[in-house]
Tab-separated table of C-alpha atoms and ligand atoms in Angstrom:
chain	number	residue	atom	x	y	z
A	1	MET	CA	-18.678	20.786	-10.620
A	2	PRO	CA	-19.430	18.599	-7.507
A	3	ASP	CA	-21.194	15.298	-8.242
A	4	GLN	CA	-21.621	11.913	-6.520
A	5	TYR	CA	-17.941	11.160	-7.182
A	6	THR	CA	-16.687	14.238	-5.364
A	7	PRO	CA	-14.643	12.947	-2.406
A	8	GLN	CA	-15.628	13.582	1.186
A	9	LYS	CA	-13.389	13.296	4.234
A	10	SER	CA	-15.447	10.236	5.223
A	11	ASP	CA	-13.998	8.440	2.176
A	12	LYS	CA	-10.602	8.580	3.956
A	13	PHE	CA	-8.480	9.435	0.928
A	14	THR	CA	-4.903	10.398	1.757
A	15	PHE	CA	-1.888	11.474	-0.267
A	16	GLY	CA	1.799	11.548	0.575
A	17	LEU	CA	3.360	14.998	0.330
A	18	TRP	CA	5.850	13.432	-2.071
A	19	THR	CA	3.045	12.385	-4.467
A	20	VAL	CA	1.341	15.628	-5.433
A	21	GLY	CA	4.664	17.300	-4.688
A	22	ASN	CA	6.546	15.189	-7.224
A	23	ALA	CA	8.444	17.641	-9.418
A	24	GLY	CA	8.720	15.249	-12.369
A	25	ARG	CA	12.405	14.390	-12.179
A	26	ASP	CA	13.201	11.009	-13.688
A	27	PRO	CA	16.443	9.126	-14.458
A	28	PHE	CA	16.562	10.823	-17.861
A	29	GLY	CA	15.211	14.272	-17.131
A	30	ASP	CA	15.255	17.261	-14.836
A	31	PRO	CA	12.255	18.363	-12.779
A	32	VAL	CA	9.483	19.873	-14.912
A	33	ARG	CA	7.495	21.416	-12.074
A	34	PRO	CA	8.581	23.791	-9.310
A	35	VAL	CA	9.118	22.236	-5.877
A	36	MET	CA	5.734	22.368	-4.120
A	37	ASP	CA	5.492	23.980	-0.694
A	38	PRO	CA	4.119	21.294	1.661
A	39	LEU	CA	1.726	23.846	3.162
A	40	HIS	CA	0.311	24.565	-0.296
A	41	ALA	CA	-0.150	20.833	-0.894
A	42	VAL	CA	-2.001	20.526	2.409
A	43	ARG	CA	-4.329	23.394	1.562
A	44	LYS	CA	-5.073	22.120	-1.960
A	45	LEU	CA	-5.699	18.551	-0.792
A	46	GLY	CA	-8.089	19.869	1.816
A	47	GLU	CA	-9.964	21.768	-0.903
A	48	LEU	CA	-10.151	18.601	-3.049
A	49	GLY	CA	-11.858	16.653	-0.255
A	50	ALA	CA	-8.934	14.531	0.924
A	51	TYR	CA	-8.981	13.154	4.469
A	52	GLY	CA	-5.295	13.377	5.213
A	53	VAL	CA	-1.666	13.724	4.214
A	54	ASN	CA	1.380	11.560	4.932
A	55	PHE	CA	5.100	12.261	4.709
A	56	HIS	CA	8.660	11.018	4.863
A	57	ASP	CA	10.617	12.931	7.485
A	58	ASN	CA	12.566	14.837	4.827
A	59	ASP	CA	9.464	15.720	2.789
A	60	LEU	CA	8.828	18.106	5.644
A	61	VAL	CA	12.084	18.673	7.530
A	62	PRO	CA	15.271	19.011	5.437
A	63	PHE	CA	18.001	16.480	6.233
A	64	ASP	CA	20.269	19.215	7.642
A	65	ALA	CA	17.632	21.352	9.413
A	66	THR	CA	18.573	22.703	12.835
A	67	PRO	CA	16.349	21.723	15.797
A	68	GLN	CA	14.912	25.262	15.789
A	69	GLU	CA	14.100	25.087	12.055
A	70	ARG	CA	12.603	21.635	12.568
A	71	ASP	CA	10.303	22.889	15.326
A	72	ARG	CA	9.158	25.900	13.264
A	73	ILE	CA	8.461	23.755	10.209
A	74	VAL	CA	6.489	21.205	12.243
A	75	ARG	CA	4.513	23.917	14.021
A	76	GLU	CA	3.512	25.548	10.722
A	77	PHE	CA	2.702	22.171	9.142
A	78	LYS	CA	0.481	21.096	12.028
A	79	GLN	CA	-1.352	24.417	11.838
A	80	ALA	CA	-1.896	24.063	8.081
A	81	VAL	CA	-3.176	20.488	8.547
A	82	ALA	CA	-5.588	21.661	11.244
A	83	ASP	CA	-6.741	24.650	9.148
A	84	ALA	CA	-7.421	22.319	6.209
A	85	GLY	CA	-9.355	19.905	8.431
A	86	LEU	CA	-6.962	17.076	7.557
A	87	VAL	CA	-5.210	14.405	9.625
A	88	VAL	CA	-1.828	12.662	9.354
A	89	PRO	CA	-2.568	8.924	9.619
A	90	MET	CA	0.814	7.676	8.465
A	91	ALA	CA	4.446	8.705	8.435
A	92	THR	CA	7.638	7.132	7.217
A	93	THR	CA	11.377	7.673	6.956
A	94	ASN	CA	13.393	8.573	3.897
A	95	LEU	CA	16.113	5.956	4.051
A	96	PHE	CA	16.791	6.043	0.342
A	97	THR	CA	17.677	9.521	-0.982
A	98	HIS	CA	20.827	10.504	0.937
A	99	PRO	CA	24.095	8.982	-0.425
A	100	ILE	CA	24.846	7.525	2.988
A	101	PHE	CA	22.204	4.911	2.175
A	102	ARG	CA	23.768	3.966	-1.155
A	103	ASP	CA	24.245	0.383	0.056
A	104	GLY	CA	21.162	0.147	2.209
A	105	ALA	CA	19.975	1.417	5.558
A	106	PHE	CA	18.810	-1.280	7.986
A	107	THR	CA	20.621	-3.897	5.865
A	108	ALA	CA	23.691	-1.815	4.977
A	109	SER	CA	26.897	-3.808	5.253
A	110	ASP	CA	28.540	-0.959	7.175
A	111	ALA	CA	27.411	-1.228	10.802
A	112	SER	CA	27.709	2.540	11.300
A	113	VAL	CA	25.235	3.136	8.467
A	114	ARG	CA	22.819	0.647	10.018
A	115	ALA	CA	23.142	2.491	13.331
A	116	PHE	CA	22.608	5.871	11.666
A	117	ALA	CA	19.488	4.514	9.927
A	118	LEU	CA	18.083	3.573	13.342
A	119	GLN	CA	18.871	7.015	14.748
A	120	LYS	CA	17.199	8.731	11.771
A	121	THR	CA	14.169	6.441	12.038
A	122	MET	CA	13.694	7.032	15.782
A	123	ARG	CA	13.706	10.779	15.150
A	124	ALA	CA	11.279	10.342	12.237
A	125	ILE	CA	8.998	8.174	14.365
A	126	ASP	CA	8.937	10.931	17.003
A	127	LEU	CA	8.016	13.413	14.247
A	128	GLY	CA	5.274	11.199	12.856
A	129	VAL	CA	3.744	10.627	16.298
A	130	GLU	CA	3.955	14.355	17.033
A	131	CYS	CA	1.831	14.938	13.903
A	132	GLY	CA	-0.695	12.284	14.877
A	133	ALA	CA	0.410	9.251	12.857
A	134	THR	CA	-0.717	5.845	14.099
A	135	THR	CA	0.810	3.849	11.234
A	136	TYR	CA	4.498	3.902	10.384
A	137	VAL	CA	5.610	2.573	7.006
A	138	PHE	CA	8.924	0.906	6.217
A	139	TRP	CA	9.716	0.839	2.505
A	140	GLY	CA	13.187	-0.565	2.104
A	141	GLY	CA	14.015	1.209	-1.159
A	142	ARG	CA	17.750	0.750	-0.718
A	143	GLU	CA	17.589	-2.577	1.144
A	144	GLY	CA	18.973	-4.737	-1.607
A	145	THR	CA	21.831	-5.381	-3.985
A	146	GLU	CA	23.128	-5.203	-7.514
A	147	THR	CA	25.682	-7.916	-6.765
A	148	ASP	CA	25.503	-10.572	-4.074
A	149	ALA	CA	29.245	-11.080	-4.145
A	150	TYR	CA	29.691	-9.422	-0.738
A	151	ARG	CA	26.710	-9.312	1.621
A	152	SER	CA	25.109	-12.628	2.469
A	153	PRO	CA	21.303	-12.561	2.042
A	154	VAL	CA	21.204	-14.428	5.351
A	155	ASP	CA	22.945	-11.509	7.062
A	156	ALA	CA	20.583	-9.055	5.350
A	157	VAL	CA	17.536	-10.707	6.913
A	158	LYS	CA	19.225	-10.735	10.310
A	159	TYR	CA	20.101	-7.028	10.017
A	160	PHE	CA	16.518	-6.194	8.969
A	161	ARG	CA	15.110	-8.190	11.892
A	162	GLU	CA	17.368	-6.583	14.511
A	163	ALA	CA	16.363	-3.132	13.245
A	164	MET	CA	12.631	-3.918	13.350
A	165	ASN	CA	12.907	-5.556	16.788
A	166	PHE	CA	14.854	-2.555	18.116
A	167	LEU	CA	12.302	-0.067	16.734
A	168	CYS	CA	9.349	-2.070	18.060
A	169	GLU	CA	10.943	-1.901	21.505
A	170	TYR	CA	11.551	1.824	21.027
A	171	VAL	CA	7.849	2.436	20.262
A	172	ARG	CA	6.799	0.272	23.233
A	173	ASN	CA	9.253	2.074	25.504
A	174	GLN	CA	7.993	5.467	24.339
A	175	GLY	CA	4.401	4.382	24.857
A	176	TYR	CA	3.481	5.398	21.319
A	177	ASP	CA	0.172	4.269	19.786
A	178	LEU	CA	1.877	3.201	16.579
A	179	ARG	CA	1.820	0.139	14.315
A	180	PHE	CA	4.460	-0.666	11.721
A	181	ALA	CA	3.622	-1.511	8.103
A	182	ILE	CA	6.257	-3.056	5.844
A	183	GLU	CA	5.969	-2.097	2.177
A	184	PRO	CA	7.407	-4.733	-0.162
A	185	LYS	CA	8.851	-3.969	-3.606
A	186	PRO	CA	10.761	-6.410	-5.881
A	187	ASN	CA	13.347	-3.981	-7.308
A	188	GLU	CA	14.122	-0.325	-8.114
A	189	PRO	CA	16.077	1.625	-7.112
A	190	ARG	CA	18.179	-1.435	-6.177
A	191	GLY	CA	18.729	-4.236	-8.641
A	192	ASP	CA	16.881	-6.535	-6.236
A	193	ILE	CA	15.210	-5.492	-2.993
A	194	TYR	CA	14.924	-7.755	0.068
A	195	LEU	CA	11.401	-8.718	1.175
A	196	PRO	CA	10.188	-8.200	-2.419
A	197	THR	CA	6.531	-9.218	-2.050
A	198	VAL	CA	3.690	-9.459	0.457
A	199	GLY	CA	4.441	-13.150	0.910
A	200	HIS	CA	8.099	-12.548	1.823
A	201	ALA	CA	7.100	-9.801	4.249
A	202	LEU	CA	4.461	-11.951	5.965
A	203	ALA	CA	7.034	-14.707	6.502
A	204	PHE	CA	9.523	-12.159	7.878
A	205	ILE	CA	6.989	-10.579	10.260
A	206	ALA	CA	6.358	-13.983	11.837
A	207	THR	CA	10.042	-14.106	12.926
A	208	LEU	CA	9.980	-10.787	14.823
A	209	ASP	CA	9.884	-10.369	18.610
A	210	HIS	CA	6.620	-8.414	18.407
A	211	PRO	CA	4.851	-9.630	15.230
A	212	GLU	CA	1.563	-8.206	16.507
A	213	MET	CA	2.974	-4.686	16.033
A	214	VAL	CA	3.948	-5.229	12.408
A	215	GLY	CA	1.741	-5.542	9.343
A	216	LEU	CA	1.808	-4.611	5.684
A	217	ASN	CA	1.467	-1.608	3.424
A	218	PRO	CA	1.059	-3.387	0.063
A	219	GLU	CA	1.387	-1.249	-3.047
A	220	PHE	CA	-0.560	-1.974	-6.244
A	221	ALA	CA	2.394	-1.109	-8.494
A	222	HIS	CA	4.936	-3.162	-6.556
A	223	GLU	CA	3.184	-6.557	-6.567
A	224	THR	CA	2.229	-5.865	-10.207
A	225	MET	CA	5.899	-5.176	-11.065
A	226	ALA	CA	6.622	-8.653	-9.694
A	227	GLY	CA	4.004	-10.084	-12.056
A	228	LEU	CA	1.676	-10.918	-9.165
A	229	ASN	CA	-2.043	-10.436	-8.614
A	230	PHE	CA	-2.406	-7.515	-6.211
A	231	VAL	CA	-5.949	-8.561	-5.208
A	232	HIS	CA	-4.571	-11.917	-4.024
A	233	ALA	CA	-1.753	-10.189	-2.136
A	234	VAL	CA	-4.189	-7.887	-0.346
A	235	GLY	CA	-6.521	-10.823	0.310
A	236	GLN	CA	-3.736	-12.747	2.047
A	237	ALA	CA	-2.809	-9.682	4.100
A	238	ILE	CA	-6.454	-9.208	5.138
A	239	GLU	CA	-6.851	-12.881	6.040
A	240	ALA	CA	-3.705	-12.653	8.174
A	241	GLY	CA	-5.031	-9.549	9.936
A	242	LYS	CA	-2.034	-7.660	8.560
A	243	LEU	CA	-3.493	-5.067	6.160
A	244	PHE	CA	-2.434	-2.077	8.245
A	245	HIS	CA	-2.279	0.395	5.324
A	246	ILE	CA	-2.374	0.336	1.525
A	247	ASP	CA	-0.693	2.227	-1.336
A	248	LEU	CA	-3.054	2.710	-4.263
A	249	ASN	CA	-1.838	3.516	-7.774
A	250	ASP	CA	-1.548	1.681	-11.100
A	251	GLN	CA	1.140	-0.022	-13.133
A	252	VAL	CA	1.833	-1.770	-16.431
A	253	PRO	CA	3.349	-5.184	-15.586
A	254	GLY	CA	7.036	-5.614	-16.337
A	255	ARG	CA	7.818	-1.888	-16.339
A	256	TYR	CA	9.676	0.402	-13.928
A	257	ASP	CA	7.632	1.621	-10.929
A	258	GLN	CA	5.177	3.895	-12.716
A	259	ASP	CA	2.998	4.942	-9.771
A	260	PHE	CA	0.199	5.852	-12.208
A	261	ARG	CA	-3.146	7.389	-11.276
A	262	PHE	CA	-5.341	4.768	-9.576
A	263	GLY	CA	-7.409	2.737	-12.056
A	264	SER	CA	-5.743	4.249	-15.118
A	265	GLU	CA	-4.203	1.018	-16.474
A	266	ASN	CA	-6.020	-1.970	-14.926
A	267	PRO	CA	-9.634	-0.907	-14.303
A	268	LYS	CA	-10.901	-4.475	-13.759
A	269	ARG	CA	-8.212	-5.263	-11.195
A	270	ALA	CA	-8.748	-1.887	-9.548
A	271	PHE	CA	-12.492	-2.622	-9.371
A	272	LEU	CA	-11.888	-6.064	-7.833
A	273	LEU	CA	-9.469	-4.490	-5.322
A	274	VAL	CA	-11.993	-1.831	-4.301
A	275	LYS	CA	-14.682	-4.531	-4.031
A	276	LEU	CA	-12.365	-6.586	-1.773
A	277	LEU	CA	-11.534	-3.589	0.437
A	278	GLU	CA	-15.160	-2.518	0.744
A	279	ASP	CA	-16.614	-6.035	1.160
A	280	SER	CA	-13.960	-6.844	3.803
A	281	GLY	CA	-14.786	-3.722	5.805
A	282	PHE	CA	-11.220	-2.367	5.588
A	283	ASP	CA	-11.413	0.922	7.497
A	284	GLY	CA	-7.907	2.281	6.922
A	285	PRO	CA	-6.975	5.271	4.774
A	286	ARG	CA	-7.226	4.862	1.018
A	287	HIS	CA	-3.696	6.177	0.420
A	288	TYR	CA	-2.433	7.169	-3.007
A	289	ASP	CA	1.261	6.621	-3.484
A	290	ALA	CA	1.118	7.834	-7.072
A	291	LYS	CA	2.268	10.766	-9.165
A	292	ALA	CA	1.082	12.834	-12.115
A	293	TYR	CA	2.614	12.219	-15.560
A	294	ARG	CA	5.841	14.171	-16.105
A	295	THR	CA	3.999	15.973	-18.921
A	296	GLU	CA	1.766	17.796	-16.427
A	297	ASP	CA	1.825	21.274	-14.881
A	298	GLU	CA	0.388	21.972	-11.428
A	299	GLU	CA	-3.188	21.992	-12.722
A	300	GLY	CA	-2.473	18.545	-14.143
A	301	VAL	CA	-1.284	17.408	-10.729
A	302	TRP	CA	-4.639	18.319	-9.179
A	303	ALA	CA	-6.482	16.651	-12.080
A	304	PHE	CA	-4.394	13.560	-11.248
A	305	ALA	CA	-5.325	13.748	-7.554
A	306	ARG	CA	-9.009	14.245	-8.348
A	307	GLY	CA	-8.871	11.305	-10.778
A	308	CYS	CA	-7.386	8.975	-8.161
A	309	MET	CA	-10.226	9.698	-5.767
A	310	ARG	CA	-13.034	9.840	-8.349
A	311	SER	CA	-12.057	6.486	-9.822
A	312	TYR	CA	-12.097	4.847	-6.381
A	313	LEU	CA	-15.606	6.219	-5.760
A	314	ILE	CA	-16.796	5.059	-9.201
A	315	PHE	CA	-15.403	1.562	-8.572
A	316	ARG	CA	-17.028	1.570	-5.129
A	317	GLU	CA	-20.385	2.381	-6.726
A	318	LYS	CA	-19.795	-0.404	-9.299
A	319	ALA	CA	-19.058	-2.808	-6.423
A	320	GLN	CA	-22.381	-1.878	-4.840
A	321	GLN	CA	-24.088	-2.432	-8.211
A	322	PHE	CA	-22.328	-5.817	-8.511
A	323	ASN	CA	-23.655	-6.822	-5.085
A	324	GLN	CA	-27.194	-5.777	-6.091
A	325	ASP	CA	-27.255	-6.887	-9.755
A	326	PRO	CA	-29.926	-9.647	-10.000
A	327	GLU	CA	-28.290	-11.458	-12.926
A	328	ILE	CA	-24.814	-11.404	-11.353
A	329	GLN	CA	-26.096	-12.426	-7.948
A	330	GLY	CA	-28.300	-15.101	-9.560
A	331	ILE	CA	-25.274	-16.800	-11.098
A	332	ILE	CA	-23.328	-16.494	-7.838
A	333	SER	CA	-26.224	-17.950	-5.827
A	334	GLU	CA	-26.603	-20.925	-8.177
A	335	LEU	CA	-22.854	-21.607	-8.103
A	336	ARG	CA	-22.710	-21.286	-4.333
A	337	ALA	CA	-25.735	-23.545	-3.815
A	338	GLN	CA	-24.080	-26.317	-5.808
A	339	ASP	CA	-20.604	-25.660	-4.315
A	340	THR	CA	-21.930	-26.004	-0.779
A	341	SER	CA	-24.257	-28.954	-1.426
A	342	TYR	CA	-21.572	-31.523	-0.456
A	343	GLU	CA	-22.354	-32.878	3.022
A	344	GLY	CA	-19.689	-35.570	3.285
A	345	PRO	CA	-16.546	-35.569	5.492
A	346	SER	CA	-14.139	-32.625	4.912
A	347	ALA	CA	-11.396	-30.551	6.552
A	348	SER	CA	-13.832	-27.792	7.492
A	349	GLU	CA	-14.431	-29.350	10.933
A	350	GLY	CA	-10.725	-29.993	11.554
A	351	TYR	CA	-9.024	-33.358	11.777
A	352	SER	CA	-10.125	-36.504	13.566
A	353	SER	CA	-9.210	-40.120	12.880
A	354	GLU	CA	-12.932	-40.784	12.346
A	355	SER	CA	-13.242	-38.026	9.752
A	356	ALA	CA	-10.041	-39.201	8.045
A	357	GLN	CA	-11.408	-42.756	7.831
A	358	ALA	CA	-14.795	-41.487	6.607
A	359	LEU	CA	-12.960	-39.410	3.987
A	360	ARG	CA	-11.034	-42.476	2.856
A	361	ASP	CA	-14.299	-44.353	2.477
A	362	GLN	CA	-16.187	-41.472	0.775
A	363	GLN	CA	-17.386	-42.152	-2.776
A	364	PHE	CA	-17.163	-39.235	-5.284
A	365	ASP	CA	-18.877	-38.940	-8.663
A	366	ILE	CA	-15.623	-38.121	-10.466
A	367	GLY	CA	-17.321	-37.972	-13.866
A	368	ALA	CA	-20.022	-35.508	-12.832
A	369	LEU	CA	-17.607	-33.331	-10.825
A	370	SER	CA	-15.134	-33.255	-13.730
A	371	ALA	CA	-17.772	-32.328	-16.292
A	372	ARG	CA	-19.208	-29.381	-14.347
A	373	GLY	CA	-18.776	-25.973	-16.048
A	374	ARG	CA	-18.194	-22.950	-13.809
A	375	ARG	CA	-20.043	-20.156	-15.736
A	376	TYR	CA	-17.068	-17.818	-15.064
A	377	GLU	CA	-17.064	-16.587	-18.680
A	378	GLU	CA	-20.690	-15.491	-18.253
A	379	LEU	CA	-19.986	-13.918	-14.862
A	380	ASP	CA	-16.793	-12.139	-15.912
A	381	GLN	CA	-18.506	-10.757	-19.025
A	382	LEU	CA	-21.195	-9.284	-16.766
A	383	VAL	CA	-18.415	-7.671	-14.699
A	384	MET	CA	-16.917	-6.210	-17.869
A	385	GLU	CA	-20.317	-4.911	-19.001
A	386	LEU	CA	-20.834	-3.384	-15.572
A	387	LEU	CA	-17.471	-1.649	-15.819
A	388	LEU	CA	-18.105	-0.593	-19.424
A	389	GLY	CA	-21.315	1.063	-18.310
A	390	VAL	CA	-23.782	-1.025	-20.330
A	391	ARG	CA	-25.507	-2.535	-17.257
B	1	DIG	C1	7.434	4.118	-2.423
B	1	DIG	O1	6.479	3.219	-2.952
B	1	DIG	C2	7.293	4.180	-0.926
B	1	DIG	C3	7.807	5.465	-0.369
B	1	DIG	O2	7.284	6.499	-1.145
B	1	DIG	C4	7.202	5.494	0.994
B	1	DIG	O3	8.182	5.087	1.884
B	1	DIG	C5	6.100	4.484	0.994
B	1	DIG	C6	4.887	5.035	1.671
B	1	DIG	O4	3.756	4.919	0.901
B	1	DIG	N1	5.950	4.103	-0.408
B	2	MN	MN1	5.728	2.678	-6.158
B	3	MN	MN1	4.484	3.095	-1.860
């Protein structure tokens, strides 16, 4: 039954074909659901109110498809996307399933594998652009090691950089309207994956020939697997102007990559993430890189997809309530008034020898400043009561 949490295309929710199409295989069990026809996924997502779909090259075009098969598949896919009123904002390459990538793709020790990974990625970029993608994600699922006895981690970074620089030049040379988004992950399927967090990726991007073309696709589960605060990671990406895309899902810290339904494990962190995205004016797709529990049949998959989108809309409404709640905003206003009452010398105006000397001479009431309580318990309890539906 439609209600105020029924998604609209204007909410910009997207799903990867591999998400709703996940057949439930895991390291200890066979698939539990039939392989989903990508055209069926497109139609169903359109019916659910999604804005778009994304794909890895081989989610759509089999690894060994002939050029003729490839063209037919793409033609039919583009028609289904158009019929469903969807778009394809993002595409990416599968550089992790085929055995050739067993020791990596861009960072593989074998130079011929690195070259093949570039060839496959150029073709996949062409495919993504042909379907309308303007963001291209790089998740280095196999870019890592189980033992560091052979490949130097210094070489790995150099290999990664030469691949990204080459592909940036390819996109520039082709005249494509495309930005790259690196997706960090700390481990799995490799024992350790290079560029494991948002911080590592930001540092790496700064070393590229065209850093302006490359940003981030942070994933909730991946920073959480690393024991990090995903809201902080996204905040740093936003502040750096590098939040080019985002993978929404959920995760229990310290576990394998669970890719749970958004908001299903950490509702407070999910709320604070949605509040950050909405307050910051992020206008990119709200992309779900998540999958239904292995226990589910196809109906359960669509319940999962609906739940991802409904929870985002509920959290967005809660964020609006937070911003309008008189008691919450009263505490914030009082805190901010006191926090900004200092009028002495500071770093906010930049450095000068005069300001440095004035700062040296500044007197501070250490006792009063040390004794000041922050009222965060009161404020956080109000957030919890908002989320628990008692405000
Ligand atoms: C897994 O978290 C990765 C791959 O599914 C894909 O390359 C990327 C795009 O969201 N996420
Ligand atoms: Mn994941
Ligand atoms: Mn992802």
